[in-house]
PDB file of C-alpha atoms in Angstrom:
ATOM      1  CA  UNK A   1       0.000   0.000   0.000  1.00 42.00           C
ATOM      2  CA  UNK A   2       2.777   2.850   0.985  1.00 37.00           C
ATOM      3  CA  UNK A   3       4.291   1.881  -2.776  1.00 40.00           C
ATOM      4  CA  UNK A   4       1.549   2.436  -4.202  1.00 39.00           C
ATOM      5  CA  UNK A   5       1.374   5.899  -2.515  1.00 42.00           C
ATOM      6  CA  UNK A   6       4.643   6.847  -3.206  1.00 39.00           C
ATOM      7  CA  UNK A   7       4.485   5.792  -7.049  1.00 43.00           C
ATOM      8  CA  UNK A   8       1.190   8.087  -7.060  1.00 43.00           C
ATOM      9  CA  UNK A   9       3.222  10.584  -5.307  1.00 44.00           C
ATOM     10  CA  UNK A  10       6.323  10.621  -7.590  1.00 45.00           C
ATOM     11  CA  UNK A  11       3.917  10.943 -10.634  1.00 47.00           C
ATOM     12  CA  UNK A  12       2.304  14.238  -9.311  1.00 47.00           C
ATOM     13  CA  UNK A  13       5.819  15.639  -8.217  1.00 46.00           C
ATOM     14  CA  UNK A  14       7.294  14.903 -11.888  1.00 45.00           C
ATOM     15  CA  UNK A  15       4.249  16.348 -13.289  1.00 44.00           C
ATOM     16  CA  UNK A  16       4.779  19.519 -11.094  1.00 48.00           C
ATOM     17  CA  UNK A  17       8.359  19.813 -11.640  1.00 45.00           C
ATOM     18  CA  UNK A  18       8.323  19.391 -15.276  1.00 44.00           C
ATOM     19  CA  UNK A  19       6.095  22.349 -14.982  1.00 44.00           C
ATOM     20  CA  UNK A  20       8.810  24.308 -12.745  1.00 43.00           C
ATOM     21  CA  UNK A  21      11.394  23.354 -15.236  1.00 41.00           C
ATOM     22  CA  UNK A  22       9.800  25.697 -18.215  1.00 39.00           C
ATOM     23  CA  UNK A  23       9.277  27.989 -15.799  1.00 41.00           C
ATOM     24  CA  UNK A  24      12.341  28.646 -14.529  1.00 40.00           C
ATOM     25  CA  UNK A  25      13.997  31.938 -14.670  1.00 39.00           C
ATOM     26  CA  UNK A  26      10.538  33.450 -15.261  1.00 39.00           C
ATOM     27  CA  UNK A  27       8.751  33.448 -12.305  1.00 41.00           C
ATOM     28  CA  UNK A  28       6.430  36.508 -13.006  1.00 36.00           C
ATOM     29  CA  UNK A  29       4.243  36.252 -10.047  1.00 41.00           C
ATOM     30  CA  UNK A  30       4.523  39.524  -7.435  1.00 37.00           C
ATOM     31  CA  UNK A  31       5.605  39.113  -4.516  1.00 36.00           C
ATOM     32  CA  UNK A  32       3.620  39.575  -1.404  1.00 39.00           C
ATOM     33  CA  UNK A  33       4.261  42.463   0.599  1.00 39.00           C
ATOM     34  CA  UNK A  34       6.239  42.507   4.044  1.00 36.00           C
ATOM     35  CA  UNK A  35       4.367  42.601   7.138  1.00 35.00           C
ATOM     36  CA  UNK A  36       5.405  45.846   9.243  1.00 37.00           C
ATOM     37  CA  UNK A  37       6.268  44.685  12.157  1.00 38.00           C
ATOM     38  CA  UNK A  38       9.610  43.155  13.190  1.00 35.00           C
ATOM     39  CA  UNK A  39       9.563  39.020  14.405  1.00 37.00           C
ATOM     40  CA  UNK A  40      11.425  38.668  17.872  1.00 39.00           C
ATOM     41  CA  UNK A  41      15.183  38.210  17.450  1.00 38.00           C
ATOM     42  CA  UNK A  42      16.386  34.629  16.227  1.00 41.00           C
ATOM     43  CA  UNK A  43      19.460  32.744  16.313  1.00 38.00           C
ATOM     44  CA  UNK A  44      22.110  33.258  13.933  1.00 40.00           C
ATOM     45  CA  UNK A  45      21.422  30.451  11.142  1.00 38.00           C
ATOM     46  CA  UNK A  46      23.667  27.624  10.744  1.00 39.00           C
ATOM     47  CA  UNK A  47      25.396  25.660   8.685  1.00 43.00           C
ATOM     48  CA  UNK A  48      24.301  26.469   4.660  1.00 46.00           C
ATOM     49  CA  UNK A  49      22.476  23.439   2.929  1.00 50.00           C
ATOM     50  CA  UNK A  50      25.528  23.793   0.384  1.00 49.00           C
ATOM     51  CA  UNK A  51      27.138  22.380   3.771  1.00 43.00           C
ATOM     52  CA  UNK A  52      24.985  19.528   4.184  1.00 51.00           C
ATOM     53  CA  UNK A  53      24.844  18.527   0.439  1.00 49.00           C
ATOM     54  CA  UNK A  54      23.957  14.916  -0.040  1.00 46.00           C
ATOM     55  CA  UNK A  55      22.937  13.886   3.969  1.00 44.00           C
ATOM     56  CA  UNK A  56      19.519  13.535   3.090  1.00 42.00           C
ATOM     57  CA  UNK A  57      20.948  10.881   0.764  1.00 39.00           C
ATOM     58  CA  UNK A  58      22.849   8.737   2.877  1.00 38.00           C
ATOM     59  CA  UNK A  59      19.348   7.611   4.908  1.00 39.00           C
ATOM     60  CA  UNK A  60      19.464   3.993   4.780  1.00 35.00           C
ATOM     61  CA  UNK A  61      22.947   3.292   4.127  1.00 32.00           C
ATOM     62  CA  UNK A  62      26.354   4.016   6.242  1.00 34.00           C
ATOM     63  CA  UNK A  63      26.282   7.298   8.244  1.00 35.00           C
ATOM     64  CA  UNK A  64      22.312   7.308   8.747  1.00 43.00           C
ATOM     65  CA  UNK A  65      21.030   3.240   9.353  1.00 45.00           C
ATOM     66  CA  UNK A  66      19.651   4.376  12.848  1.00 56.00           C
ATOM     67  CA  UNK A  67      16.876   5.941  10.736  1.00 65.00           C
ATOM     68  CA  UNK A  68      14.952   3.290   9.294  1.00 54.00           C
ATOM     69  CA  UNK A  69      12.050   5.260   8.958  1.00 64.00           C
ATOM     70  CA  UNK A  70      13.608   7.804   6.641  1.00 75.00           C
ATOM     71  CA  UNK A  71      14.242   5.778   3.330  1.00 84.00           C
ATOM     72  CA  UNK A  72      15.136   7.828   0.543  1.00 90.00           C
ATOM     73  CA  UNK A  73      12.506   7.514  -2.445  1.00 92.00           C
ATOM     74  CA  UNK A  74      12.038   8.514  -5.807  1.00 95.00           C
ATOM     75  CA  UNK A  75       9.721  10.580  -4.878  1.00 92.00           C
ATOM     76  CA  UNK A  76      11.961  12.730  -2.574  1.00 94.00           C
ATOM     77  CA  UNK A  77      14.316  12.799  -4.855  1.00 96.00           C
ATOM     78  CA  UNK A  78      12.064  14.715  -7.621  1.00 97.00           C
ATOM     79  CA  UNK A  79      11.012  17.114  -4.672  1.00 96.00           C
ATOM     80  CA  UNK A  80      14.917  17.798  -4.015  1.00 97.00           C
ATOM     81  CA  UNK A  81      15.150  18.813  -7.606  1.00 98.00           C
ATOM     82  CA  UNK A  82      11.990  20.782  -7.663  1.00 98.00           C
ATOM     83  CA  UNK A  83      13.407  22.550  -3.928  1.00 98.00           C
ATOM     84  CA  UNK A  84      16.860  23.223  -5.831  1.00 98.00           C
ATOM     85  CA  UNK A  85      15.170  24.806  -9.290  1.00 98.00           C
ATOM     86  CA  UNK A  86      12.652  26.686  -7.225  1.00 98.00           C
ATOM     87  CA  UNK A  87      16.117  28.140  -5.207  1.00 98.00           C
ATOM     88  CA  UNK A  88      17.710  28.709  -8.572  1.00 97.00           C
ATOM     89  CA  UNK A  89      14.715  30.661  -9.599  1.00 98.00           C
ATOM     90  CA  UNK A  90      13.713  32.563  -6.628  1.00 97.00           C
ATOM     91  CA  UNK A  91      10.503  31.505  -5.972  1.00 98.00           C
ATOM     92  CA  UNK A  92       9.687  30.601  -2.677  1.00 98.00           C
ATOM     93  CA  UNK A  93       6.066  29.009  -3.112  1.00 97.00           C
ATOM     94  CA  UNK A  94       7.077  26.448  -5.130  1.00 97.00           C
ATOM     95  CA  UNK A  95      10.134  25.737  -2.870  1.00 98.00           C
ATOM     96  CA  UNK A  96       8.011  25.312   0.084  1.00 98.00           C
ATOM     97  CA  UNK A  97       5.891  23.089  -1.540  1.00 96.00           C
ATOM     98  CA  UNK A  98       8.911  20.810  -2.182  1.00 97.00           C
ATOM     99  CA  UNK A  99       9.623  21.416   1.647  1.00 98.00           C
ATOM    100  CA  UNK A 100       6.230  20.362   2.713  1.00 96.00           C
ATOM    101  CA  UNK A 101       5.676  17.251   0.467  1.00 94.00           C
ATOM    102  CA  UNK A 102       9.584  15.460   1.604  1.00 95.00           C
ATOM    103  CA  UNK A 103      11.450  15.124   4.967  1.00 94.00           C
ATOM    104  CA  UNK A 104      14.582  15.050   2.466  1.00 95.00           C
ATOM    105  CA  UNK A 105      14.063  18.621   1.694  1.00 97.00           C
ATOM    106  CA  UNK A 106      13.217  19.530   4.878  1.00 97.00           C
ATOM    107  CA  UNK A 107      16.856  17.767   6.211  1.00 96.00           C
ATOM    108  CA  UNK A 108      18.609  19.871   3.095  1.00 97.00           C
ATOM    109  CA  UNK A 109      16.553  23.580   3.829  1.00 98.00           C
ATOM    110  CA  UNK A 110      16.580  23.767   8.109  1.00 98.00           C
ATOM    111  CA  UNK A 111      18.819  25.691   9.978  1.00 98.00           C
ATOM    112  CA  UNK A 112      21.243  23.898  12.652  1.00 97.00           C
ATOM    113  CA  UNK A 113      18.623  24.808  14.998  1.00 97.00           C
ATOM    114  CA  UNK A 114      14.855  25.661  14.905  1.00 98.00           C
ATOM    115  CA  UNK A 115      12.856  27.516  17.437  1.00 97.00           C
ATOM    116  CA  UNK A 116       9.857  25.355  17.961  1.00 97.00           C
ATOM    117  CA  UNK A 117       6.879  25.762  20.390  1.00 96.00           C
ATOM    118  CA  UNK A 118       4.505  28.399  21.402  1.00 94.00           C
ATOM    119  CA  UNK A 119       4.996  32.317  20.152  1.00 91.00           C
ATOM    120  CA  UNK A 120       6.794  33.662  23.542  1.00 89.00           C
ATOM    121  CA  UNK A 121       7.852  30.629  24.699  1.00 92.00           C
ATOM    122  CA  UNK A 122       9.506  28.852  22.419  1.00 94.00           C
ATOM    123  CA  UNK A 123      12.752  26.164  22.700  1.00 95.00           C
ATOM    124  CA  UNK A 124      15.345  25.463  20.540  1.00 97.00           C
ATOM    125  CA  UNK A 125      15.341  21.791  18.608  1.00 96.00           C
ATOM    126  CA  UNK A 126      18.332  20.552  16.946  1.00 97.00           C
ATOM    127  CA  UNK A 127      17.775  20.190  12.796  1.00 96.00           C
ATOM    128  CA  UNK A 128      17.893  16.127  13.324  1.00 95.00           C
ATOM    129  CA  UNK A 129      15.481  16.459  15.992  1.00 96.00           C
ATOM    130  CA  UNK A 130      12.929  18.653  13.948  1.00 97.00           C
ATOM    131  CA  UNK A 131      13.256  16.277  11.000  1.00 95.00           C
ATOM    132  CA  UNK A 132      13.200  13.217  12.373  1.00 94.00           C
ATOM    133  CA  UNK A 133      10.694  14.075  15.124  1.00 93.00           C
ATOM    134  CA  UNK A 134       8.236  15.057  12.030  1.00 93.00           C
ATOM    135  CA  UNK A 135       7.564  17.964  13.941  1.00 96.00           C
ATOM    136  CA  UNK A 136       6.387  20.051  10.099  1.00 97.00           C
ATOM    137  CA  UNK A 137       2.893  20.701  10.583  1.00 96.00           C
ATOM    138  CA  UNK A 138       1.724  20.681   6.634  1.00 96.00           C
ATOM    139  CA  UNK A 139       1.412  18.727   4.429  1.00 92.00           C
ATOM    140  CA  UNK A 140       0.218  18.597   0.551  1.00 90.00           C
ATOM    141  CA  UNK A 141      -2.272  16.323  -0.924  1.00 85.00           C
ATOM    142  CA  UNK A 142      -4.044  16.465  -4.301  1.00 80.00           C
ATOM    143  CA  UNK A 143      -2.396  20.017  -4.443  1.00 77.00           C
ATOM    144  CA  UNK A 144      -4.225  21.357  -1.391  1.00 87.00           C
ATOM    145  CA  UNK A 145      -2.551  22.230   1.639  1.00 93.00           C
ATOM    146  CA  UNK A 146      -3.278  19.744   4.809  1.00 91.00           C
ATOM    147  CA  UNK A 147      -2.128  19.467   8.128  1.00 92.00           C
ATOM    148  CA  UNK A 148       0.666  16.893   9.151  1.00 88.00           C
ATOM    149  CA  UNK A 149      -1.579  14.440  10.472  1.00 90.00           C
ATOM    150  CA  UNK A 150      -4.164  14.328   7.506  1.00 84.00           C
ATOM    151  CA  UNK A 151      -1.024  13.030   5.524  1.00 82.00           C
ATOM    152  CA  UNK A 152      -0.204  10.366   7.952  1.00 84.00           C
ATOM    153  CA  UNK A 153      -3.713   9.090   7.672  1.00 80.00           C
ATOM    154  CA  UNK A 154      -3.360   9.013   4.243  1.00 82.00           C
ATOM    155  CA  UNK A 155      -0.336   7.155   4.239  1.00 79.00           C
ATOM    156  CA  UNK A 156      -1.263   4.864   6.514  1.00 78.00           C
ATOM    157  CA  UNK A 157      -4.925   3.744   4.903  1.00 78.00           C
ATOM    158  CA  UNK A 158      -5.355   3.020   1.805  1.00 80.00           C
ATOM    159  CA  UNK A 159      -9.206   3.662   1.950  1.00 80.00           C
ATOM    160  CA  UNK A 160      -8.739   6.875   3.383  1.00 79.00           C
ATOM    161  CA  UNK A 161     -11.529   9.462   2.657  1.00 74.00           C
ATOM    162  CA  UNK A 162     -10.797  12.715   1.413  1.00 71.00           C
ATOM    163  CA  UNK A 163     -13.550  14.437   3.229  1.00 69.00           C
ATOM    164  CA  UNK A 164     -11.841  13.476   6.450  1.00 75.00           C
ATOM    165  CA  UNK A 165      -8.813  15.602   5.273  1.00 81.00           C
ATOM    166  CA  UNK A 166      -8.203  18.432   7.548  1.00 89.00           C
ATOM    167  CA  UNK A 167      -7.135  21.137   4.480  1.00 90.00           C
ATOM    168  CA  UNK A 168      -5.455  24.478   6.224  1.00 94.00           C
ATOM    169  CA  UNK A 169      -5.155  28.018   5.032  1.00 94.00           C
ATOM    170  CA  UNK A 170      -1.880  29.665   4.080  1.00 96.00           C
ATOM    171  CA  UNK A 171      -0.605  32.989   3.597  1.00 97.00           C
ATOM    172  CA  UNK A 172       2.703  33.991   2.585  1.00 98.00           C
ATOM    173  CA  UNK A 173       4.477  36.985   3.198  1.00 98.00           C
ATOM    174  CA  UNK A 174       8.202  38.432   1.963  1.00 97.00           C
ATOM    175  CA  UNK A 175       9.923  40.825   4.272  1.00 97.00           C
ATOM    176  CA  UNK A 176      12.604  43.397   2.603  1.00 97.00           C
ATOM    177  CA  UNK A 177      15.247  41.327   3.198  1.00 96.00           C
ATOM    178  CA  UNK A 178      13.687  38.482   1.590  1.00 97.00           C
ATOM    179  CA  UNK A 179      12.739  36.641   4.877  1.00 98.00           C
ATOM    180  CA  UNK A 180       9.753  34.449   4.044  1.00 98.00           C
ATOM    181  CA  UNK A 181       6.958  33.867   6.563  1.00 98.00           C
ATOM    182  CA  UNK A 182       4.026  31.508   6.221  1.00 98.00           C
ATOM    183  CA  UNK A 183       0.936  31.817   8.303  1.00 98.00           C
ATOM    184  CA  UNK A 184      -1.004  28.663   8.959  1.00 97.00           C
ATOM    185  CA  UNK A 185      -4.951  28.142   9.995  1.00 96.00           C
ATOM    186  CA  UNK A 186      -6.266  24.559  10.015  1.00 94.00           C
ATOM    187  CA  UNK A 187     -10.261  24.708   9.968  1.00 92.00           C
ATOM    188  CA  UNK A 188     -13.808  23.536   8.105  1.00 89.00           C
ATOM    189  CA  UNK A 189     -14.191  24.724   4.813  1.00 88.00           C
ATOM    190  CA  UNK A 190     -17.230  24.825   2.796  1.00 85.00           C
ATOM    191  CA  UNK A 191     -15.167  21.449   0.683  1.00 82.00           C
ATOM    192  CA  UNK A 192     -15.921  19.705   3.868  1.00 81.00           C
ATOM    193  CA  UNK A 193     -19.474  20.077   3.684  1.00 83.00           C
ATOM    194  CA  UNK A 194     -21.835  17.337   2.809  1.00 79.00           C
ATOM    195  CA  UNK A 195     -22.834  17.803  -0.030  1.00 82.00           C
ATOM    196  CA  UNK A 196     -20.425  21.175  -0.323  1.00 81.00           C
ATOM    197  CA  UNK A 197     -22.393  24.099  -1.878  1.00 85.00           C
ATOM    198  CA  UNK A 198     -23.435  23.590  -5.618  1.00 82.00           C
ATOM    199  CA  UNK A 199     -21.352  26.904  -6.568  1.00 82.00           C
ATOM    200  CA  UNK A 200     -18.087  25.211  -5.758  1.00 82.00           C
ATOM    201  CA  UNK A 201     -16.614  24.344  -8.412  1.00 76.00           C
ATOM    202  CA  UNK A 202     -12.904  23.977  -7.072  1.00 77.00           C
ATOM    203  CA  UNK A 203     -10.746  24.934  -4.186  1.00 78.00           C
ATOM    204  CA  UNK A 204     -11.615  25.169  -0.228  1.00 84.00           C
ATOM    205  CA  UNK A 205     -14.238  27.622  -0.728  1.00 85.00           C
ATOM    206  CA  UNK A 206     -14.474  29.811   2.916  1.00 86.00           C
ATOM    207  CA  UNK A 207     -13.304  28.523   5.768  1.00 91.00           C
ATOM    208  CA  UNK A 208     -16.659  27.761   8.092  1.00 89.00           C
ATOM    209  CA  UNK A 209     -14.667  27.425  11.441  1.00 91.00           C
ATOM    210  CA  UNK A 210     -11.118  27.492  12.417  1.00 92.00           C
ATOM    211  CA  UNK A 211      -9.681  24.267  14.268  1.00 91.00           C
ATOM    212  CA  UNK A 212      -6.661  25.132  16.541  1.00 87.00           C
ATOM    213  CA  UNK A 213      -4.689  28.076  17.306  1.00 86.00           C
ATOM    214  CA  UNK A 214      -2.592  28.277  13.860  1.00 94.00           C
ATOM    215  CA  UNK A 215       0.679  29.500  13.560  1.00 97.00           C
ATOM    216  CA  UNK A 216       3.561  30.468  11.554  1.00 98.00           C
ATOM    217  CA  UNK A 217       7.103  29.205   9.769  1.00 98.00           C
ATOM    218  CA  UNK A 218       9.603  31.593   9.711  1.00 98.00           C
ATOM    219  CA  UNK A 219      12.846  31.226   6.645  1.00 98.00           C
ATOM    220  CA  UNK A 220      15.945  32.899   6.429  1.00 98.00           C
ATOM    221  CA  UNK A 221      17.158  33.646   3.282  1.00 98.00           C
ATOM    222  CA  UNK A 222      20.568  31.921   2.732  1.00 97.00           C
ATOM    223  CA  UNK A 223      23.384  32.935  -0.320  1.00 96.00           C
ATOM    224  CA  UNK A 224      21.765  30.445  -2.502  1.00 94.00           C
ATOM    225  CA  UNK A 225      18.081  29.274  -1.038  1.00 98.00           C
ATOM    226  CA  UNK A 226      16.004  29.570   1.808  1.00 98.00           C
ATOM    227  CA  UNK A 227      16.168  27.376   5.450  1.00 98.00           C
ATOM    228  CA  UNK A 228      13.608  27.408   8.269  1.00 98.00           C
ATOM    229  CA  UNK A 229      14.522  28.916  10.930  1.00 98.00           C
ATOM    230  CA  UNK A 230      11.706  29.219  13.350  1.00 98.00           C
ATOM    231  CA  UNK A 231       8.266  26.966  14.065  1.00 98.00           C
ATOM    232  CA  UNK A 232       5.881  29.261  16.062  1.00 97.00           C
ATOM    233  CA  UNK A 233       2.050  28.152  17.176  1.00 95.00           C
ATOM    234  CA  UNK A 234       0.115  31.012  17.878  1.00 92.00           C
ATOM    235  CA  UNK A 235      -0.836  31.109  22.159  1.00 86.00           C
ATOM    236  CA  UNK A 236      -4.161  29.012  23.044  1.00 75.00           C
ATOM    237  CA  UNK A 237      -6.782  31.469  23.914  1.00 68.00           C
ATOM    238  CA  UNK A 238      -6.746  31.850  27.967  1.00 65.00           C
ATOM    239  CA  UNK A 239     -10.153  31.830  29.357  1.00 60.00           C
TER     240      UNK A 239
END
């Protein structure tokens, strides 16, 4: 059953980056503006994913058998590519769609260490921790962003229903400096609706009621790409 997901998988990513290919260089699409107001002070990032070229591949094999769960596939592999063409041609939306659909991206494109946690009180996790800890809370399926655990479902049952996906709301954002941050809302759209209103044709349609707290990613531009640098939920409500 996971082959079978992971051959469907590879198909859509060499669909999509066959796409990015041609479109390389030419990415015409504006950028969204900067938000005003300055993030709290991070960490200096890392080590450069120039630095770390080729660890993602060595899962499986000497230097990275004590993680058996993190088996290189073809399908990683074509999201790599897509993650390195998408750095080549600027454009961050595509990149982070390679980020969110492979853990060997994610190894390649985070910094040495990630805040993770709570906005105002968050820790620091080690890159290996992060990764292997599947700590990434999206996910893409059918081209529509999901949380985390919708694509471990999916994995994991080969019957599995789309209408129990739990899709999620993005928005991106590009400071001066070409710091990327991506804000995150998990909820019920009108998709999730049975039957969904007759007017949808395609897409979420509105988002009926938020589910959790949200959050945001934070990147860090780097002298060739982009790495994440900081995993924020936004504070549960206090009542």
């Amino acid at each position: 059953m996971m082959a079978k997901n992971i051959g469907v998988a590879a198909q859509r990513l060499l669909v999509a980056f066959t796409a990015i290919a041609l479109a390389a260089g030419c990415n015409a699409e504006a950028r969204d503006q900067a938000k005003d107001a300055e993030r709290e002070a991070l960490p200096e990032v890392g080590s450069t994913p120039e630095d770390r070229e080729g660890i993602g591949n060595t899962a499986g094999t000497d230097g990275a058998n004590d993680r058996p769960d993190f088996k290189v596939t073809e399908s990683d592999r074509l999201s790599l590519d897509m993650a390195r063409q998408a750095c080549r041609a600027n454009d961050f939306k595509t990149f982070f769609q390679a980020y969110a659909r492979s853990w060997l991206v994610r190894e390649n494109y985070t910094a040495e260490t990630v805040r993770f946690g709570e906005e105002g009180n968050t820790r620091d996790k080690s890159r290996r921790n992060y990764v292997d800890g599947q700590l990434f809370p999206i996910g893409i399926l059918d081209n529509g962003w999901v949380t985390a655990e919708t694509m471990r479902q999916f994995d994991a049952d080969p019957e599995f229903n789309w209408r129990n996906s739990r899709y999620m709301e993005l928005e991106f954002n590009t400071a001066s400096d070409n710091r990327q941050r991506v804000d995150y809302q998990a909820g019920i759209f009108e998709r999730n609706l049975d039957p969904p209103p007759p007017e949808l044709e395609e897409g979420l349609g509105a988002m009926i009621e938020p589910i959790g707290p949200g959050g945001y990613l934070l990147f860090y531009p780097t002298d060739t790409c982009w790495e994440l640098v900081q995993d924020a939920s936004n504070p549960v409500p206090r009542r």
